[in-house]
Coordinates of C-alpha atoms in Angstrom, one line a residue:
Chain A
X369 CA 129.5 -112.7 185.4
X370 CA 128.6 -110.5 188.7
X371 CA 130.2 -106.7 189.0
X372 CA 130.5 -105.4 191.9
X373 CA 128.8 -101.7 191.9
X374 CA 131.3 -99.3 191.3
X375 CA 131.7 -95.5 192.4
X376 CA 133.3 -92.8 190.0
X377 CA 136.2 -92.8 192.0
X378 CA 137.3 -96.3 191.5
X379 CA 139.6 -97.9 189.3
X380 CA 140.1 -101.5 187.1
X381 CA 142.7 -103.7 186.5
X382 CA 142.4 -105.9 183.4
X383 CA 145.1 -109.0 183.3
X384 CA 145.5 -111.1 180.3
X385 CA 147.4 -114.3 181.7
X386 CA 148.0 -116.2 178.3
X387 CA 150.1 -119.7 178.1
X388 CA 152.9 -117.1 176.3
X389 CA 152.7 -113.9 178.7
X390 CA 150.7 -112.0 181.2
X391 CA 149.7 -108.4 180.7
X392 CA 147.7 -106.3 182.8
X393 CA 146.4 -102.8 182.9
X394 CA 145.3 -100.6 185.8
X395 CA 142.3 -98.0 184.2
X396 CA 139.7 -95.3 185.2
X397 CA 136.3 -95.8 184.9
X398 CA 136.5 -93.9 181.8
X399 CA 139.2 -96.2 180.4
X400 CA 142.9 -93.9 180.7
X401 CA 145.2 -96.1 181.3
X402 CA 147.2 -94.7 184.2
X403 CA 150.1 -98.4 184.6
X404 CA 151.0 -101.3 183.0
X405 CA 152.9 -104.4 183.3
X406 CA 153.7 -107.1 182.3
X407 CA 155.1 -111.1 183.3
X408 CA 155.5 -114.3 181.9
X409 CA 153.5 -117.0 181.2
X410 CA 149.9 -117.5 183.1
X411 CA 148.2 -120.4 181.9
X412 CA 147.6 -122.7 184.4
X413 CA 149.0 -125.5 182.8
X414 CA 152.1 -124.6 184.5
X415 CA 150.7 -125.1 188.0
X416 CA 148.4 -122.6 189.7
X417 CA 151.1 -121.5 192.0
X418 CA 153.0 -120.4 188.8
X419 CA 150.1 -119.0 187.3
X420 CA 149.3 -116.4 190.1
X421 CA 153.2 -115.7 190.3
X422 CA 152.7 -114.1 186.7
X423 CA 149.3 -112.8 187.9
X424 CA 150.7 -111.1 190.7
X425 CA 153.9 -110.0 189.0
X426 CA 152.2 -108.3 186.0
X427 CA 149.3 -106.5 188.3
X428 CA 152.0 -105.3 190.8
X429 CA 154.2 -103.7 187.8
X430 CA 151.1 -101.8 187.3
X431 CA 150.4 -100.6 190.6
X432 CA 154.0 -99.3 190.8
X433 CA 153.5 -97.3 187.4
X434 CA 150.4 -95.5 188.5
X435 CA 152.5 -94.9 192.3
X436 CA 149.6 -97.0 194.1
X437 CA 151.2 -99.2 196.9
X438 CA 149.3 -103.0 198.0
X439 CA 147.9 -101.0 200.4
X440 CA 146.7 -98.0 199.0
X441 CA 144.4 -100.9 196.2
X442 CA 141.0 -101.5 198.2
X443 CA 139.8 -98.9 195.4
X444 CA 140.5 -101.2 192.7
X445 CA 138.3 -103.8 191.0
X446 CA 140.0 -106.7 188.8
X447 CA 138.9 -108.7 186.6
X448 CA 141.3 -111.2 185.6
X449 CA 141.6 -113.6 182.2
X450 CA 143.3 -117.2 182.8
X451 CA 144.4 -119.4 180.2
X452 CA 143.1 -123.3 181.3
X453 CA 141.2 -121.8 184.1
X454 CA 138.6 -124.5 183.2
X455 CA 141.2 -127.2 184.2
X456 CA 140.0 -129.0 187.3
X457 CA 139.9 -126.9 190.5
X458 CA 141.9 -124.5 188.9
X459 CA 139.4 -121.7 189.5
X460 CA 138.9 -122.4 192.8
X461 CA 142.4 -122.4 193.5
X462 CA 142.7 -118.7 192.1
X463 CA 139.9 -117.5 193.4
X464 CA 141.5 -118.4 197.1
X465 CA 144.6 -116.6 196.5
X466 CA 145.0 -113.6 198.8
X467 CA 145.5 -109.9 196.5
X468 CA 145.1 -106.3 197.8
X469 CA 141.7 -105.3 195.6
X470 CA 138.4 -104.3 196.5
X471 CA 137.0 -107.3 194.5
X472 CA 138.7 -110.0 191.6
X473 CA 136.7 -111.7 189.1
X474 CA 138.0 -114.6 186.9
X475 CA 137.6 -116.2 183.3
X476 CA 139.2 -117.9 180.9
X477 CA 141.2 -116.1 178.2
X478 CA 138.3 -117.0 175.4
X479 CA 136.0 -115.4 177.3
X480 CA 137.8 -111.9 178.5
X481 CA 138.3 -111.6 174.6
X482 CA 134.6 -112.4 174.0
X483 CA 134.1 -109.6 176.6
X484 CA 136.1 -107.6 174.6
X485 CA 134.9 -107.7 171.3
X486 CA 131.8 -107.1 172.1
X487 CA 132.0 -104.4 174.5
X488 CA 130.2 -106.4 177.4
X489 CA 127.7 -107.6 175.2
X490 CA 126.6 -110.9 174.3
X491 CA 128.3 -111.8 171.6
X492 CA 130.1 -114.7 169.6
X493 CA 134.0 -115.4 168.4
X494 CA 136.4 -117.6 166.6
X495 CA 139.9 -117.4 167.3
X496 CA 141.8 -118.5 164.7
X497 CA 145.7 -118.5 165.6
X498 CA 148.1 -121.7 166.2
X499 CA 144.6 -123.5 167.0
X500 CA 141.1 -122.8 166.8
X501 CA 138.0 -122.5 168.7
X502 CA 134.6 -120.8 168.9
X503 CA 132.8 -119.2 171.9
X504 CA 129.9 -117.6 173.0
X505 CA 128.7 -115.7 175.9
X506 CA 124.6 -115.8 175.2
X507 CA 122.9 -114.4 178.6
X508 CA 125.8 -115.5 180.8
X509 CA 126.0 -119.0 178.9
X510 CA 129.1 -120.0 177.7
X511 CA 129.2 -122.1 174.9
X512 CA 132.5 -123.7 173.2
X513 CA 133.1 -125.3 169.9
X514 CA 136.0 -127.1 169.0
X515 CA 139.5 -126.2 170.2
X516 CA 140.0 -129.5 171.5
X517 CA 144.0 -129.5 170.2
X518 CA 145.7 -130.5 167.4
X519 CA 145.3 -132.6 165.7
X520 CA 141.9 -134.0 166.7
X521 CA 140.4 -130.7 166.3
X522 CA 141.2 -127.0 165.8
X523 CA 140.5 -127.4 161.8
X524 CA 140.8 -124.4 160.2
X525 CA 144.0 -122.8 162.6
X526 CA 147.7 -122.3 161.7
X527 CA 148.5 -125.9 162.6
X528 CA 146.0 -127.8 160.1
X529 CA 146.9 -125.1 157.4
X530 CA 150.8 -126.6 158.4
X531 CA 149.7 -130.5 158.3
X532 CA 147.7 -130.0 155.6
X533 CA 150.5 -128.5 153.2
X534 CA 152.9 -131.2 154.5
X535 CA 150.7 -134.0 153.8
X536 CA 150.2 -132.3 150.3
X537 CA 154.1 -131.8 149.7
X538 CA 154.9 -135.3 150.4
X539 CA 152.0 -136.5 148.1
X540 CA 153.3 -134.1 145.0
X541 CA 156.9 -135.7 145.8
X542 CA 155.7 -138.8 144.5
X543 CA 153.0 -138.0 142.1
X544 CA 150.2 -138.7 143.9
X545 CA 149.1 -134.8 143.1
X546 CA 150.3 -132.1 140.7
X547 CA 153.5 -130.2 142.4
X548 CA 153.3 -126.6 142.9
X549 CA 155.3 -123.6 143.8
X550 CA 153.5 -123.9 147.0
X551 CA 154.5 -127.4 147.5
X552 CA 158.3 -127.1 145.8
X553 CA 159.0 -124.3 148.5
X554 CA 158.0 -127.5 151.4
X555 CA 159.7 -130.1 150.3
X556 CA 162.4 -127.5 149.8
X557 CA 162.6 -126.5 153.5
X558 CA 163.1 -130.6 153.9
X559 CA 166.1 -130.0 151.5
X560 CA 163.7 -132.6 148.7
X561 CA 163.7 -135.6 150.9
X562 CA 160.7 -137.0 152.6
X563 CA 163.0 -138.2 155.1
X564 CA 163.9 -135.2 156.5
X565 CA 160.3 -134.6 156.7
X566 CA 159.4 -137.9 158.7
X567 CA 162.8 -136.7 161.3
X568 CA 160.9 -133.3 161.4
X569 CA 157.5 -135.1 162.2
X570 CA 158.6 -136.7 164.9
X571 CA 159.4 -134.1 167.7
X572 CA 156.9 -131.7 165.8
X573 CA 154.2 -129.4 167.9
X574 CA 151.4 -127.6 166.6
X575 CA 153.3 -124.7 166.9
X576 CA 155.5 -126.5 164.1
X577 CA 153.1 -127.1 161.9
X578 CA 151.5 -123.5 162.2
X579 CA 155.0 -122.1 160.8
X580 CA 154.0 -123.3 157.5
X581 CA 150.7 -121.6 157.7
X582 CA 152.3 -118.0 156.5
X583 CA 153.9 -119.9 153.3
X584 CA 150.7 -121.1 152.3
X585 CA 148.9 -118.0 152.8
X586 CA 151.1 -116.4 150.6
X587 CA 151.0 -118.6 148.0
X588 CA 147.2 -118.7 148.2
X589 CA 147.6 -114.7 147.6
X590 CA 149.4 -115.7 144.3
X591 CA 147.3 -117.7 142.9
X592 CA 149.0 -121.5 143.3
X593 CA 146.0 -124.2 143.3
X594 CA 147.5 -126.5 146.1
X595 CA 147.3 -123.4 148.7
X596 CA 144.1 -121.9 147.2
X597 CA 142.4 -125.7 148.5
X598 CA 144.0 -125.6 151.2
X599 CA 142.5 -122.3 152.7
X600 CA 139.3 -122.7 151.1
X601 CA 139.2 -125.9 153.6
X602 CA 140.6 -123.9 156.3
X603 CA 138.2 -121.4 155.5
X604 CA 135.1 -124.0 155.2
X605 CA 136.4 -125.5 158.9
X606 CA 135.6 -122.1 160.1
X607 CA 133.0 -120.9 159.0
X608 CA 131.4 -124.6 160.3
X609 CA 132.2 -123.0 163.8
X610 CA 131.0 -119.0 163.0
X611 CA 127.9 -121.0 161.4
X612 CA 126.9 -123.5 164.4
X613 CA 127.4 -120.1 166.9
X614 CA 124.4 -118.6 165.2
X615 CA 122.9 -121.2 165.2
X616 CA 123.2 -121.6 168.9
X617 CA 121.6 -117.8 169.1
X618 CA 124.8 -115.9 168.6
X619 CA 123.7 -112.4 166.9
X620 CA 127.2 -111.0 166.7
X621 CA 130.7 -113.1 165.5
X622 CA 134.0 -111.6 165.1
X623 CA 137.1 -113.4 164.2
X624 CA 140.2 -112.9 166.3
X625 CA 143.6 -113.9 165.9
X626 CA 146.6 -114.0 164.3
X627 CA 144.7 -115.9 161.1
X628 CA 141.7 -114.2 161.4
X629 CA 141.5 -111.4 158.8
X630 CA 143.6 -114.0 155.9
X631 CA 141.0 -116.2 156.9
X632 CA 137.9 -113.7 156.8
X633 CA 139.0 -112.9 153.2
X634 CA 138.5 -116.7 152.4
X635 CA 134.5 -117.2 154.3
X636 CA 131.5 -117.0 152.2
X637 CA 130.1 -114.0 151.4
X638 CA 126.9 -114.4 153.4
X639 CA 129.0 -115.0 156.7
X640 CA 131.6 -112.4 156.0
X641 CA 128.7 -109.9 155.3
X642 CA 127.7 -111.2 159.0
X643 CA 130.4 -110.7 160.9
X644 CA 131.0 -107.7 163.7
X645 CA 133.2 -105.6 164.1
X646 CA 136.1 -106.3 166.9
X647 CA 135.0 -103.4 169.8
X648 CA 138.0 -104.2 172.1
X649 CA 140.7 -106.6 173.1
X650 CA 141.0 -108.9 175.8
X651 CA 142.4 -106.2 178.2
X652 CA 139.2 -104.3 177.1
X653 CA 137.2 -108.0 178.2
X654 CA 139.0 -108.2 181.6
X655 CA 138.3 -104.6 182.5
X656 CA 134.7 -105.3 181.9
X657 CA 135.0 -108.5 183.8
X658 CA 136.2 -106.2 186.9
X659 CA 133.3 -103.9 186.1
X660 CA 134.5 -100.9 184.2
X661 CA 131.4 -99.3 182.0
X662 CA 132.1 -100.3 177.9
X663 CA 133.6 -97.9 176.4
X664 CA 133.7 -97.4 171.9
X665 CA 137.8 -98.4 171.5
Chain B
X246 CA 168.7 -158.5 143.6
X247 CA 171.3 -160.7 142.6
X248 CA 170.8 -164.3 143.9
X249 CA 173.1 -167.3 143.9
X250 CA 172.8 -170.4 141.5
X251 CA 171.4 -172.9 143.4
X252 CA 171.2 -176.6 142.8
X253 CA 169.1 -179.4 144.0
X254 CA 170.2 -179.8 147.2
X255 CA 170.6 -176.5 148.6
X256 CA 168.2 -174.9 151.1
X257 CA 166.4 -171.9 151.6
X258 CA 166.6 -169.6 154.8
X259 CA 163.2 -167.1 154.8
X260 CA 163.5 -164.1 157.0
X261 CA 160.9 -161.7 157.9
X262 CA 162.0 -158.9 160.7
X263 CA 159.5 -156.9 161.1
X264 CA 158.4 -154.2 164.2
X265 CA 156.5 -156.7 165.9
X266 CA 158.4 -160.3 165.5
X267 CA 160.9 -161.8 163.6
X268 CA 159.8 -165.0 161.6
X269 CA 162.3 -167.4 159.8
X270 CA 161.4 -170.8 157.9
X271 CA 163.7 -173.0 156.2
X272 CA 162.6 -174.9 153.2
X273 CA 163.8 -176.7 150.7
X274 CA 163.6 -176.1 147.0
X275 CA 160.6 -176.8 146.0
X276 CA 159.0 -175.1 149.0
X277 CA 158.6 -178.0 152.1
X278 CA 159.0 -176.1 155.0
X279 CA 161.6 -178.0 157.3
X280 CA 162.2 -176.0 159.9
X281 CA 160.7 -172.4 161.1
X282 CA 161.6 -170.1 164.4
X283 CA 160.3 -167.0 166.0
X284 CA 162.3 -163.7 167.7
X285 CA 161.7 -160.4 168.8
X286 CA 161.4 -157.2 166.7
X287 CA 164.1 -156.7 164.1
X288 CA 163.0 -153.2 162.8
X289 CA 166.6 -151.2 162.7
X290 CA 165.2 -148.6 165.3
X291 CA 166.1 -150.8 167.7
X292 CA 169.4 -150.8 166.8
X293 CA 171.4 -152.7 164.4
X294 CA 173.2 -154.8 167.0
X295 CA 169.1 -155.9 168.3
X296 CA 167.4 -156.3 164.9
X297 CA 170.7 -159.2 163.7
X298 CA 170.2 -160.8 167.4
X299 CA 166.3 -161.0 166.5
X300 CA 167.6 -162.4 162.9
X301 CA 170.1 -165.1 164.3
X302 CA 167.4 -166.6 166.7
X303 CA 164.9 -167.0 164.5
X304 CA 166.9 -168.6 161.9
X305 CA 168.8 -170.5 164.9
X306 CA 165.8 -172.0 166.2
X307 CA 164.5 -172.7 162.6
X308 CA 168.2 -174.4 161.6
X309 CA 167.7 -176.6 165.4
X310 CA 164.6 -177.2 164.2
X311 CA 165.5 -179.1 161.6
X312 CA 168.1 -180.5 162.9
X313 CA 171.4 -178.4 161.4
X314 CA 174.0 -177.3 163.1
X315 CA 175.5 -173.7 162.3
X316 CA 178.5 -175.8 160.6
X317 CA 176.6 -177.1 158.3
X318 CA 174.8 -174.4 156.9
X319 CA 176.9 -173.7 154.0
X320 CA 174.2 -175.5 151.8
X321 CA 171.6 -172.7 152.9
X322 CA 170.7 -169.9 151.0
X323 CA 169.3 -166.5 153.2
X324 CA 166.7 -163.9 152.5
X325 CA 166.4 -161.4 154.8
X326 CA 163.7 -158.9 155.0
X327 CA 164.5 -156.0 157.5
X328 CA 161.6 -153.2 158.5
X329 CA 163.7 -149.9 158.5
X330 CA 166.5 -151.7 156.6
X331 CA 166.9 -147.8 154.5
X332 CA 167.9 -146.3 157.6
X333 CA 171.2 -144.9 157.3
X334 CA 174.2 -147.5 157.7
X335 CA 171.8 -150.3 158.4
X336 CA 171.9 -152.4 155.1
X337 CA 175.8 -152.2 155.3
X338 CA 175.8 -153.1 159.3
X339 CA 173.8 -156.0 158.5
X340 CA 175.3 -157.1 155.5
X341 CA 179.1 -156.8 157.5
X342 CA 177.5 -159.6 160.5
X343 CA 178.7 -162.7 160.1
X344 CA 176.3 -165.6 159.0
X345 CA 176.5 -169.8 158.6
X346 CA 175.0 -169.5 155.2
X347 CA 176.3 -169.8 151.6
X348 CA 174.7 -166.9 151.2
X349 CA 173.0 -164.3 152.3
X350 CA 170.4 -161.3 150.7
X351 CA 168.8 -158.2 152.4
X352 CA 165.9 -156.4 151.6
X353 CA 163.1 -154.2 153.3
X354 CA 160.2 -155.8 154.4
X355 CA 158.3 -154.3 152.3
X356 CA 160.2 -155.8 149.2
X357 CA 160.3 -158.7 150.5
X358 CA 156.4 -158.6 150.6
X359 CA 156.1 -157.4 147.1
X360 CA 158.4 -160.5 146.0
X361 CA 156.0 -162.9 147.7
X362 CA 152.5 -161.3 146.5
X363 CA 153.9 -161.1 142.6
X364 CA 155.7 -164.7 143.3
X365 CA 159.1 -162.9 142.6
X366 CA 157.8 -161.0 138.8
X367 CA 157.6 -157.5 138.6
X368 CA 154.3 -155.9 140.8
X369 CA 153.6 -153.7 142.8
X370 CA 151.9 -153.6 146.2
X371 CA 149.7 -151.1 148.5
X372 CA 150.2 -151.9 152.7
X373 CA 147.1 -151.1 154.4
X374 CA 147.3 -151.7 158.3
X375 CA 148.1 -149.3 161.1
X376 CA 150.0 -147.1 158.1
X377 CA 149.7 -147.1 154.6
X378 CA 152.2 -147.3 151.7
X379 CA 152.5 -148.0 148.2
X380 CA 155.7 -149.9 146.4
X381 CA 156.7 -151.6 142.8
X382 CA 159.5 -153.6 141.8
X383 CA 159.9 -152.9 138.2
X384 CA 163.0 -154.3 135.7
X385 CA 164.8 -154.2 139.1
X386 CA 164.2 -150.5 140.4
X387 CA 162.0 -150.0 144.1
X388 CA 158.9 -147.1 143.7
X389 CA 158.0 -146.2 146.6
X390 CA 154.7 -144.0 147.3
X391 CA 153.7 -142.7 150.1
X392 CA 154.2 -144.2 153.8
X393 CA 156.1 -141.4 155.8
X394 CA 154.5 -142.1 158.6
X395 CA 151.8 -140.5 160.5
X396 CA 150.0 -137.8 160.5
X397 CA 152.0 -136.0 157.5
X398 CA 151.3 -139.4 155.3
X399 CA 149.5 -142.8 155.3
X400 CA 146.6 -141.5 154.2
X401 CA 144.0 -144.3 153.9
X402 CA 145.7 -146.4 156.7
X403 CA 144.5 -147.6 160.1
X404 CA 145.4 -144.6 161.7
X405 CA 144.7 -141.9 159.6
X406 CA 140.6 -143.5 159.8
X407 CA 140.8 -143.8 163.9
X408 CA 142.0 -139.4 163.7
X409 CA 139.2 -139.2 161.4
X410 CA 136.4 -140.5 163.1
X411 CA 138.0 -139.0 166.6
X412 CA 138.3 -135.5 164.9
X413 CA 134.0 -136.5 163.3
X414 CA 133.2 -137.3 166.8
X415 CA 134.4 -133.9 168.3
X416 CA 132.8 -131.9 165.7
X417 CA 129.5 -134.0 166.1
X418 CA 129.6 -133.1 170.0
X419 CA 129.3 -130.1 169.7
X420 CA 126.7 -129.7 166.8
X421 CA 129.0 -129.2 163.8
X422 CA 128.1 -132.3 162.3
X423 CA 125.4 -134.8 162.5
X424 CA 125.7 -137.0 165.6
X425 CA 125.8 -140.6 164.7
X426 CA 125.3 -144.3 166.1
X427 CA 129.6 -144.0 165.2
X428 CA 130.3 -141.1 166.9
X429 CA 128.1 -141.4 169.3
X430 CA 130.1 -145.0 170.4
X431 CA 133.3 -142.8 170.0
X432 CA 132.2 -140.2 172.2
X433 CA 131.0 -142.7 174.9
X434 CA 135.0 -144.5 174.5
X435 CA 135.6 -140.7 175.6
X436 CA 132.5 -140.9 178.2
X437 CA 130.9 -138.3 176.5
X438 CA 133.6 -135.7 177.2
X439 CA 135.9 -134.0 174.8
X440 CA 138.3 -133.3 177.4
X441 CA 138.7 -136.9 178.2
X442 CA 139.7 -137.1 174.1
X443 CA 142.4 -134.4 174.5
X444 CA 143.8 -136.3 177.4
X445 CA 144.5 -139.3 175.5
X446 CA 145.1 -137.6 172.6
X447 CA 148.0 -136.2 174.4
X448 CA 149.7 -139.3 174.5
X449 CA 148.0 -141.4 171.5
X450 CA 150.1 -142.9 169.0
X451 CA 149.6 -144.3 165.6
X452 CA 148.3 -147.2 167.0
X453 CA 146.0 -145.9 169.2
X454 CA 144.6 -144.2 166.5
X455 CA 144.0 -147.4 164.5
X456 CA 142.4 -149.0 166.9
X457 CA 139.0 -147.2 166.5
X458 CA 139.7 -148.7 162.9
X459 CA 137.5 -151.7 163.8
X460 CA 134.4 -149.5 164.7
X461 CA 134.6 -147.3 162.4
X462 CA 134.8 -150.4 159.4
X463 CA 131.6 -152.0 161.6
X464 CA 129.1 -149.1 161.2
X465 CA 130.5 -148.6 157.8
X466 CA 128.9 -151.9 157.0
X467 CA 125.9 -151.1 159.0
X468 CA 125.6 -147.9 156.9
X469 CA 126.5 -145.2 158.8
X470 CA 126.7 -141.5 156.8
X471 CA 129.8 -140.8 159.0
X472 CA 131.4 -144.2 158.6
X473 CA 130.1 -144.3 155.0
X474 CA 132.3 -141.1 154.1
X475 CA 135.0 -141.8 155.8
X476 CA 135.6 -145.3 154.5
X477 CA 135.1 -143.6 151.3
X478 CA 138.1 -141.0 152.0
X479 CA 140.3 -144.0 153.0
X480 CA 139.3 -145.6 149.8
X481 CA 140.1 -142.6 147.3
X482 CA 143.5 -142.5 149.0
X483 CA 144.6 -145.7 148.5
X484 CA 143.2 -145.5 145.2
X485 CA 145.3 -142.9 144.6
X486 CA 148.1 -145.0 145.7
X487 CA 147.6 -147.8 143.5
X488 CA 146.9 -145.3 140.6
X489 CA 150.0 -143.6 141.0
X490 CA 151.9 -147.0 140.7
X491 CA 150.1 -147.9 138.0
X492 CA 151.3 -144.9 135.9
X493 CA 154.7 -145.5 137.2
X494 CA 154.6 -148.7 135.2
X495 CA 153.3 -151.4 137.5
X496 CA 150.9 -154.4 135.8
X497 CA 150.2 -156.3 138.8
X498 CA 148.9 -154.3 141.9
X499 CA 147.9 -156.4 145.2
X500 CA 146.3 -154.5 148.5
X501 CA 148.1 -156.8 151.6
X502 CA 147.5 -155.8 155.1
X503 CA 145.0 -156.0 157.8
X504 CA 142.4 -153.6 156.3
X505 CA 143.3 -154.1 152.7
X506 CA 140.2 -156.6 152.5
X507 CA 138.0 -154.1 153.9
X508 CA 138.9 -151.3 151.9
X509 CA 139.3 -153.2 148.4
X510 CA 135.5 -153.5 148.7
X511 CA 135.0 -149.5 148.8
X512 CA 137.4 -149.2 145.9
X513 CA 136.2 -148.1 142.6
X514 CA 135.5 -151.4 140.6
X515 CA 137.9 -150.4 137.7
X516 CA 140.9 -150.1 139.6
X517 CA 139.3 -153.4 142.3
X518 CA 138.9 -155.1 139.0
X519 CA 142.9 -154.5 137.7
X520 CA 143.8 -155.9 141.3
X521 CA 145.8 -158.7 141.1
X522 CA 145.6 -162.5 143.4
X523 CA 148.5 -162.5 146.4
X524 CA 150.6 -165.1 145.1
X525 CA 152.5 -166.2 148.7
X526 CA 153.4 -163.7 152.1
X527 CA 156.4 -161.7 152.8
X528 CA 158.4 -165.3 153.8
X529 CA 157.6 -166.6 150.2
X530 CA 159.1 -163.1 148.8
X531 CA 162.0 -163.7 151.6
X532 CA 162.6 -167.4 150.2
X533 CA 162.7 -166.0 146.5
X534 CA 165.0 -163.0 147.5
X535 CA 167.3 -166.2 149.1
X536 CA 167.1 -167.9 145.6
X537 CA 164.1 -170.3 146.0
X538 CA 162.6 -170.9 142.8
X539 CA 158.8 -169.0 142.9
X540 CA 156.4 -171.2 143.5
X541 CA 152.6 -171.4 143.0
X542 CA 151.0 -171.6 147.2

């Protein structure tokens, strides 16, 4: 990462383009947010050209809430997370789009979040959500661990806690394992029948599967052996990532995501005691990215 | 199954429409074949109207064969198995075509299988190939275990070992697991890049999954750690399998399929020991289901 050197007169805009939505944020040096805005999707799996249309959209909303016009920008440093911006010549392409800023630094979304967590510092996360990955940022190296997709990898995220209770439900169905509440409630939502399960499978994404994931975390809560396994592998798949990270050199981990703290309560005690604190969110990375100073959030 | 009494002279018409092909043989009673003929698939997801026109060409070309015309088949006795033949509608579709015979019986191919390994007694049977599934004929009821397909079921199965050693190879990439002489000859299939793995794995099917199968079942022989526990895992599910049917009842258990050889040998010697011979193949349990009198092959 290069910042450019900044003045106290100059502002950032952070943009979070995700594969769901694009936020940005236009901020002092000291962090006051003075716009925001927002657009849809920005990943650039749906083409580059698309991706700097959300871009564009969200960071213009923000100029017109702080009453800056295109013009009036050439103070402003972004820094700007990109969902996929590691697909092939994807960067690039971004990186030659014209925008009104005194400077514009990309990432991907893992790493404005990494960023962010860490205030600027080097620093190491998991994201645990629909999938899973782990990341680093170790003196401007990035390293990545899994996240690959579903179901070849992303062990531990909301889609192998799905497949994994589906897989159990159909085995308890025929007595190939004890049935549990946990396991009556799925085969319930398939009305008893394995066949409606097998219909289900076939159009079935990983965001599918990941809408299991909040049944089984709250039968874990209560106790019921089939989801207490379940997340004790979930939890064992992640803390496999948290665990290779320092052992890549990582000194701080944080878990992020929407499974992150159910999972946390579910790691060893060692790594739990080892885990950071979350400093910031990916707006908070991006803002970096452009240059802003860390700020405590 | 009900079947006709037959005398002396009548024939036997074996069917077996599976997902790949459609075999018939016609044979007399005591088992000389006479007459045999091949087709297309027959599996009811092509249709009901495709999987009978698969049917009547194979048993055409196995009645020209032997020299019968369609008018004189009322001496012939059919047995019909049909993959898919529990699909909704399709047993009564097929049973409603019309046919040359004197008779004519439908089961599932996998019945039909289970017929031919017991030699028509009561047994039960575990499918190992691409999928995996479990299923008994006992005093005239069907058990079926397992087999809804993949990913939520045929654990143990073809498949379920290739997203194994896929998922293995990822995690060994990028150093959480040990890297192995397996993984290592996955990961060079994926030239050494995880992103060419979530390509494919974008449009992988079953089948593409079970055709790392092979490799993985080499190195296991070789002794591999990774191949080693993995053939294990496929062994304790299909252990579980046969288990299951033998506390549902079942005496006889046989292991058909093209890995059931493989993975008999990493089965637990109790249950490889209460394993039982395969009497004949899915056209013996066809001719039987037609009326044939069992015999010894």
């Amino acid at each position: 990462m290069t910042t450019a050197k900044v003045d106290d007169e100059a502002l950032f805009m952070a943009v979070d383009g995700g594969g769901t939505g694009c936020r940005a944020r236009l901020e002092t040096a000291d962090g006051k947010v003075i716009g925001g805005g927002l657009a849809g999707p920005a990943a650039t799996r749906f083409g580059v050209e698309a991706s700097w249309a959300a871009i564009s959209t969200a960071f213009s909303n923000a100029l017109d809430e702080a009453g800056i016009g295109r013009s009036d920008a050439g103070h402003i440093h972004a820094g700007i997370g990109v969902a996929g911006l590691s697909r092939q010549g994807a960067r690039e392409a971004l990186e030659a789009m014209e925008h009104p800023f005194a400077s514009a630094h990309f990432a991907t979304d893992g790493e404005i979040a990494c960023l962010g967590a860490h205030g600027g510092r080097d620093g190491a996360i998991v994201i645990v959500g629909t999938g899973s990955c782990g990341l680093a940022r170790l003196s401007g190296q990035l390293i990545k661990i899994g996240g690959y997709g579903f179901p070849i990898s992303d062990e531990g995220s909301g889609a192998y806690l799905g497949l994994r209770v589906v897989r159990a439900a159909m085995m308890a169905h025929d007595g190939r394992m004890a049935m549990t509440a946990l396991l009556g409630e799925i085969m319930g939502r398939f009305g008893d029948d394995p066949g409606n399960a097998v219909q289900w499978m076939d159009q079935a994404t990983a965001t599918d599967y990941a809408a299991f994931a909040p049944i089984v975390v709250r039968h874990a809560d209560d106790g019921d052996p089939a989801a207490r396994r379940i997340m004790q592998d979930a939890a064992a798949a992640i803390e496999t990532i948290g665990r290779t990270l320092f052992e890549r050199g990582a000194e701080r981990l944080t878990l992020i995501g929407g499974l992150a703290s159910v999972i946390e309560s579910w790691l060893a005690p060692d790594l739990r005691r080892r885990l950071s604190p979350q400093l910031g969110d990916s707006l908070d990375g991006a803002a970096i990215l452009a240059g802003r100073p860390a700020i405590g959030r």
